[in-house]
Amino acid sequence: MEMHNFICGLPKAELHLHIEGSLEPEMMFALAQRNGVTLPYASVEAVRAAYNFSDLQSFLDLYYAGAAVLQTEQDFYDLTAAYVQRARADNVCHAELFFDPQTHTERGVPMATVFAGIARALRDAREQHGFSSRMILCFLRHLSEEEALATLEAALPLREAYADLWIGVGLDSGEVGNPPEKFSRVFAKAREFGLHAVAHAGEEGPPPYVWGALDALKAERIDHGVRSEEDPELMRRLASDNVPLTVCPLSNLKLRVVKDLREHNLARLLRAGLCVTINSDDPAYFGGYMNNNFLATAEALQLSREELVQIAGNGFVASFASDQQKQAWLSELHEYVSAH
Ligand code: HPA
Ligand code: ZN
């Protein structure tokens, strides 16, 4: 089978996806109109033309501005339903979605509205298509730990109502200058409530940020983590503890973490024995959902068929699904591979 079709058909899990980052310009305009919000752009084309980033912060400025069109439960439903449709088209059967409540609560949108809209879309997708998913609440690291604690406090009363979906906390936004240690107490509290912990680290920040995510936050997965390669001792720790990295190649390219995809270290991280996964991060902003990330990376790094199967399998292994569910997905993956 031709490699392109083989990659597209692989069953996949997506573990690093900011739902606000799946807001396509068309929907941004439609929601702006529905909610009477004025956007600083004349057209959908003008929005896309503005997506020319120099680093993480230049992206975050537009990403937070775009999220201002999200106001009602139906807005969050529509956003999430559109993502699920794109993910299913790429043969994603399980997704763990990040969401940033602080981006919305600070504009007066209630926490409950955010949860309700995302969850209703995910439950509909489960019932209608068997699409599996979870939600991971991210704290914005450019804000204070007190604000993160207040966010966790506001979300905890919703825990029972969303027990089937909300399974963890994460840490995102501007990394440099906001080390993981700043959030030690809020992560400890979240873990006490049985929530999983993940954190963005080693995207723009140096290896000590990855150490901090592991040791201060007890992160079970590292989001990005590509700069771990600069520290051999850290590489040994990630390998021996089998800590997955949720790598986002097109994001790294668009935010200039790498100059050229051919220089991306994903293949080296994989060949060093790390549990590397491929993910789309903010697909509406970075030019591609899962299949585009797999295809572009496979081509740029000349990944073998076996390596691509390994990466797809890692997505299931690194997920927070049950062992039984993971085995079922891995069987499905191996059946696909045998048949193609
Ligand atoms: N890094 C940090 N914060 C983010 C990202 C990212 O890649 N995407 C959305 N928020
Ligand atoms: Zn991210």
JSON list of N, CA and C and ligand atoms in Angstrom, two decimals, residues 16 18 20-21 56 59-60 63-64 98 100 140-141 171-175 200 203 224 248 251-252 255 281-282 286, ligand 1:
[
{"chain": "A", "resi": 16, "resn": "HIS", "atom": "N", "xyz": [-2.44, 15.80, 22.53]},
{"chain": "A", "resi": 16, "resn": "HIS", "atom": "CA", "xyz": [-2.01, 17.20, 22.73]},
{"chain": "A", "resi": 16, "resn": "HIS", "atom": "C", "xyz": [-2.77, 18.07, 21.74]},
{"chain": "A", "resi": 18, "resn": "HIS", "atom": "N", "xyz": [-5.31, 21.58, 21.93]},
{"chain": "A", "resi": 18, "resn": "HIS", "atom": "CA", "xyz": [-6.02, 22.64, 22.67]},
{"chain": "A", "resi": 18, "resn": "HIS", "atom": "C", "xyz": [-7.31, 22.90, 21.91]},
{"chain": "A", "resi": 20, "resn": "GLU", "atom": "N", "xyz": [-9.40, 25.22, 22.02]},
{"chain": "A", "resi": 20, "resn": "GLU", "atom": "CA", "xyz": [-9.48, 26.60, 21.51]},
{"chain": "A", "resi": 20, "resn": "GLU", "atom": "C", "xyz": [-8.60, 26.80, 20.27]},
{"chain": "A", "resi": 21, "resn": "GLY", "atom": "N", "xyz": [-7.59, 25.94, 20.13]},
{"chain": "A", "resi": 21, "resn": "GLY", "atom": "CA", "xyz": [-6.69, 26.02, 18.98]},
{"chain": "A", "resi": 21, "resn": "GLY", "atom": "C", "xyz": [-7.22, 25.30, 17.75]},
{"chain": "A", "resi": 56, "resn": "LEU", "atom": "N", "xyz": [6.31, 31.49, 20.32]},
{"chain": "A", "resi": 56, "resn": "LEU", "atom": "CA", "xyz": [5.10, 31.08, 21.04]},
{"chain": "A", "resi": 56, "resn": "LEU", "atom": "C", "xyz": [4.23, 32.29, 21.41]},
{"chain": "A", "resi": 59, "resn": "PHE", "atom": "N", "xyz": [2.04, 33.81, 18.74]},
{"chain": "A", "resi": 59, "resn": "PHE", "atom": "CA", "xyz": [0.86, 32.97, 18.50]},
{"chain": "A", "resi": 59, "resn": "PHE", "atom": "C", "xyz": [-0.17, 33.17, 19.61]},
{"chain": "A", "resi": 60, "resn": "LEU", "atom": "N", "xyz": [0.29, 33.14, 20.86]},
{"chain": "A", "resi": 60, "resn": "LEU", "atom": "CA", "xyz": [-0.65, 33.21, 21.99]},
{"chain": "A", "resi": 60, "resn": "LEU", "atom": "C", "xyz": [-1.48, 34.50, 21.93]},
{"chain": "A", "resi": 63, "resn": "TYR", "atom": "N", "xyz": [-4.21, 33.79, 19.52]},
{"chain": "A", "resi": 63, "resn": "TYR", "atom": "CA", "xyz": [-5.01, 32.65, 20.02]},
{"chain": "A", "resi": 63, "resn": "TYR", "atom": "C", "xyz": [-5.99, 33.12, 21.11]},
{"chain": "A", "resi": 64, "resn": "TYR", "atom": "N", "xyz": [-5.50, 33.94, 22.04]},
{"chain": "A", "resi": 64, "resn": "TYR", "atom": "CA", "xyz": [-6.40, 34.44, 23.10]},
{"chain": "A", "resi": 64, "resn": "TYR", "atom": "C", "xyz": [-7.41, 35.43, 22.54]},
{"chain": "A", "resi": 98, "resn": "PHE", "atom": "N", "xyz": [-7.21, 19.41, 25.69]},
{"chain": "A", "resi": 98, "resn": "PHE", "atom": "CA", "xyz": [-6.92, 20.48, 26.64]},
{"chain": "A", "resi": 98, "resn": "PHE", "atom": "C", "xyz": [-7.96, 21.57, 26.48]},
{"chain": "A", "resi": 100, "resn": "ASP", "atom": "N", "xyz": [-8.76, 25.65, 28.30]},
{"chain": "A", "resi": 100, "resn": "ASP", "atom": "CA", "xyz": [-8.18, 26.75, 29.11]},
{"chain": "A", "resi": 100, "resn": "ASP", "atom": "C", "xyz": [-9.30, 27.55, 29.76]},
{"chain": "A", "resi": 140, "resn": "LEU", "atom": "N", "xyz": [-3.19, 28.50, 32.99]},
{"chain": "A", "resi": 140, "resn": "LEU", "atom": "CA", "xyz": [-2.37, 29.42, 32.20]},
{"chain": "A", "resi": 140, "resn": "LEU", "atom": "C", "xyz": [-1.18, 29.85, 33.06]},
{"chain": "A", "resi": 141, "resn": "ARG", "atom": "N", "xyz": [0.01, 29.48, 32.61]},
{"chain": "A", "resi": 141, "resn": "ARG", "atom": "CA", "xyz": [1.19, 29.67, 33.48]},
{"chain": "A", "resi": 141, "resn": "ARG", "atom": "C", "xyz": [1.68, 31.11, 33.51]},
{"chain": "A", "resi": 171, "resn": "LEU", "atom": "N", "xyz": [-0.64, 22.31, 32.04]},
{"chain": "A", "resi": 171, "resn": "LEU", "atom": "CA", "xyz": [-0.06, 23.64, 32.21]},
{"chain": "A", "resi": 171, "resn": "LEU", "atom": "C", "xyz": [0.36, 24.14, 30.84]},
{"chain": "A", "resi": 172, "resn": "ASP", "atom": "N", "xyz": [-0.19, 25.29, 30.44]},
{"chain": "A", "resi": 172, "resn": "ASP", "atom": "CA", "xyz": [0.17, 25.81, 29.11]},
{"chain": "A", "resi": 172, "resn": "ASP", "atom": "C", "xyz": [0.36, 27.32, 29.15]},
{"chain": "A", "resi": 173, "resn": "SER", "atom": "N", "xyz": [0.45, 27.94, 27.98]},
{"chain": "A", "resi": 173, "resn": "SER", "atom": "CA", "xyz": [0.75, 29.37, 27.79]},
{"chain": "A", "resi": 173, "resn": "SER", "atom": "C", "xyz": [2.27, 29.62, 27.84]},
{"chain": "A", "resi": 174, "resn": "GLY", "atom": "N", "xyz": [2.67, 30.87, 27.98]},
{"chain": "A", "resi": 174, "resn": "GLY", "atom": "CA", "xyz": [4.08, 31.26, 27.82]},
{"chain": "A", "resi": 174, "resn": "GLY", "atom": "C", "xyz": [4.99, 30.54, 28.80]},
{"chain": "A", "resi": 175, "resn": "GLU", "atom": "N", "xyz": [5.93, 29.76, 28.27]},
{"chain": "A", "resi": 175, "resn": "GLU", "atom": "CA", "xyz": [6.73, 28.89, 29.14]},
{"chain": "A", "resi": 175, "resn": "GLU", "atom": "C", "xyz": [7.90, 29.61, 29.82]},
{"chain": "A", "resi": 200, "resn": "HIS", "atom": "N", "xyz": [3.13, 21.22, 29.78]},
{"chain": "A", "resi": 200, "resn": "HIS", "atom": "CA", "xyz": [3.99, 21.66, 28.69]},
{"chain": "A", "resi": 200, "resn": "HIS", "atom": "C", "xyz": [5.37, 21.97, 29.29]},
{"chain": "A", "resi": 203, "resn": "GLU", "atom": "N", "xyz": [9.42, 23.11, 25.38]},
{"chain": "A", "resi": 203, "resn": "GLU", "atom": "CA", "xyz": [9.02, 23.57, 24.04]},
{"chain": "A", "resi": 203, "resn": "GLU", "atom": "C", "xyz": [9.97, 24.72, 23.69]},
{"chain": "A", "resi": 224, "resn": "HIS", "atom": "N", "xyz": [5.21, 18.48, 24.44]},
{"chain": "A", "resi": 224, "resn": "HIS", "atom": "CA", "xyz": [6.38, 18.91, 23.65]},
{"chain": "A", "resi": 224, "resn": "HIS", "atom": "C", "xyz": [7.62, 18.15, 24.16]},
{"chain": "A", "resi": 248, "resn": "CYS", "atom": "N", "xyz": [4.57, 17.87, 18.76]},
{"chain": "A", "resi": 248, "resn": "CYS", "atom": "CA", "xyz": [3.68, 18.53, 17.79]},
{"chain": "A", "resi": 248, "resn": "CYS", "atom": "C", "xyz": [4.54, 19.15, 16.69]},
{"chain": "A", "resi": 251, "resn": "SER", "atom": "N", "xyz": [3.43, 22.43, 14.80]},
{"chain": "A", "resi": 251, "resn": "SER", "atom": "CA", "xyz": [3.46, 23.53, 15.77]},
{"chain": "A", "resi": 251, "resn": "SER", "atom": "C", "xyz": [4.90, 24.01, 15.95]},
{"chain": "A", "resi": 252, "resn": "ASN", "atom": "N", "xyz": [5.83, 23.08, 16.15]},
{"chain": "A", "resi": 252, "resn": "ASN", "atom": "CA", "xyz": [7.23, 23.46, 16.33]},
{"chain": "A", "resi": 252, "resn": "ASN", "atom": "C", "xyz": [7.77, 24.21, 15.12]},
{"chain": "A", "resi": 255, "resn": "LEU", "atom": "N", "xyz": [5.98, 27.83, 15.07]},
{"chain": "A", "resi": 255, "resn": "LEU", "atom": "CA", "xyz": [6.44, 28.71, 16.14]},
{"chain": "A", "resi": 255, "resn": "LEU", "atom": "C", "xyz": [7.96, 28.81, 16.19]},
{"chain": "A", "resi": 281, "resn": "ASP", "atom": "N", "xyz": [-1.66, 19.94, 18.39]},
{"chain": "A", "resi": 281, "resn": "ASP", "atom": "CA", "xyz": [-1.52, 21.14, 19.23]},
{"chain": "A", "resi": 281, "resn": "ASP", "atom": "C", "xyz": [-2.66, 22.14, 18.99]},
{"chain": "A", "resi": 282, "resn": "ASP", "atom": "N", "xyz": [-2.51, 23.00, 17.99]},
{"chain": "A", "resi": 282, "resn": "ASP", "atom": "CA", "xyz": [-3.53, 24.02, 17.67]},
{"chain": "A", "resi": 282, "resn": "ASP", "atom": "C", "xyz": [-3.75, 23.99, 16.16]},
{"chain": "A", "resi": 286, "resn": "PHE", "atom": "N", "xyz": [-1.88, 26.10, 13.00]},
{"chain": "A", "resi": 286, "resn": "PHE", "atom": "CA", "xyz": [-0.57, 25.59, 12.58]},
{"chain": "A", "resi": 286, "resn": "PHE", "atom": "C", "xyz": [-0.61, 24.81, 11.28]},
{"chain": "B", "resi": 1, "resn": "HPA", "atom": "N1", "xyz": [2.40, 25.94, 24.17]},
{"chain": "B", "resi": 1, "resn": "HPA", "atom": "C1", "xyz": [1.97, 26.65, 25.21]},
{"chain": "B", "resi": 1, "resn": "HPA", "atom": "N2", "xyz": [0.74, 27.09, 25.33]},
{"chain": "B", "resi": 1, "resn": "HPA", "atom": "C2", "xyz": [-0.15, 26.79, 24.38]},
{"chain": "B", "resi": 1, "resn": "HPA", "atom": "C3", "xyz": [0.22, 26.05, 23.29]},
{"chain": "B", "resi": 1, "resn": "HPA", "atom": "C4", "xyz": [1.56, 25.59, 23.17]},
{"chain": "B", "resi": 1, "resn": "HPA", "atom": "O1", "xyz": [1.98, 24.89, 22.24]},
{"chain": "B", "resi": 1, "resn": "HPA", "atom": "N3", "xyz": [-0.88, 25.93, 22.51]},
{"chain": "B", "resi": 1, "resn": "HPA", "atom": "C5", "xyz": [-1.89, 26.57, 23.15]},
{"chain": "B", "resi": 1, "resn": "HPA", "atom": "N4", "xyz": [-1.45, 27.09, 24.29]}
]
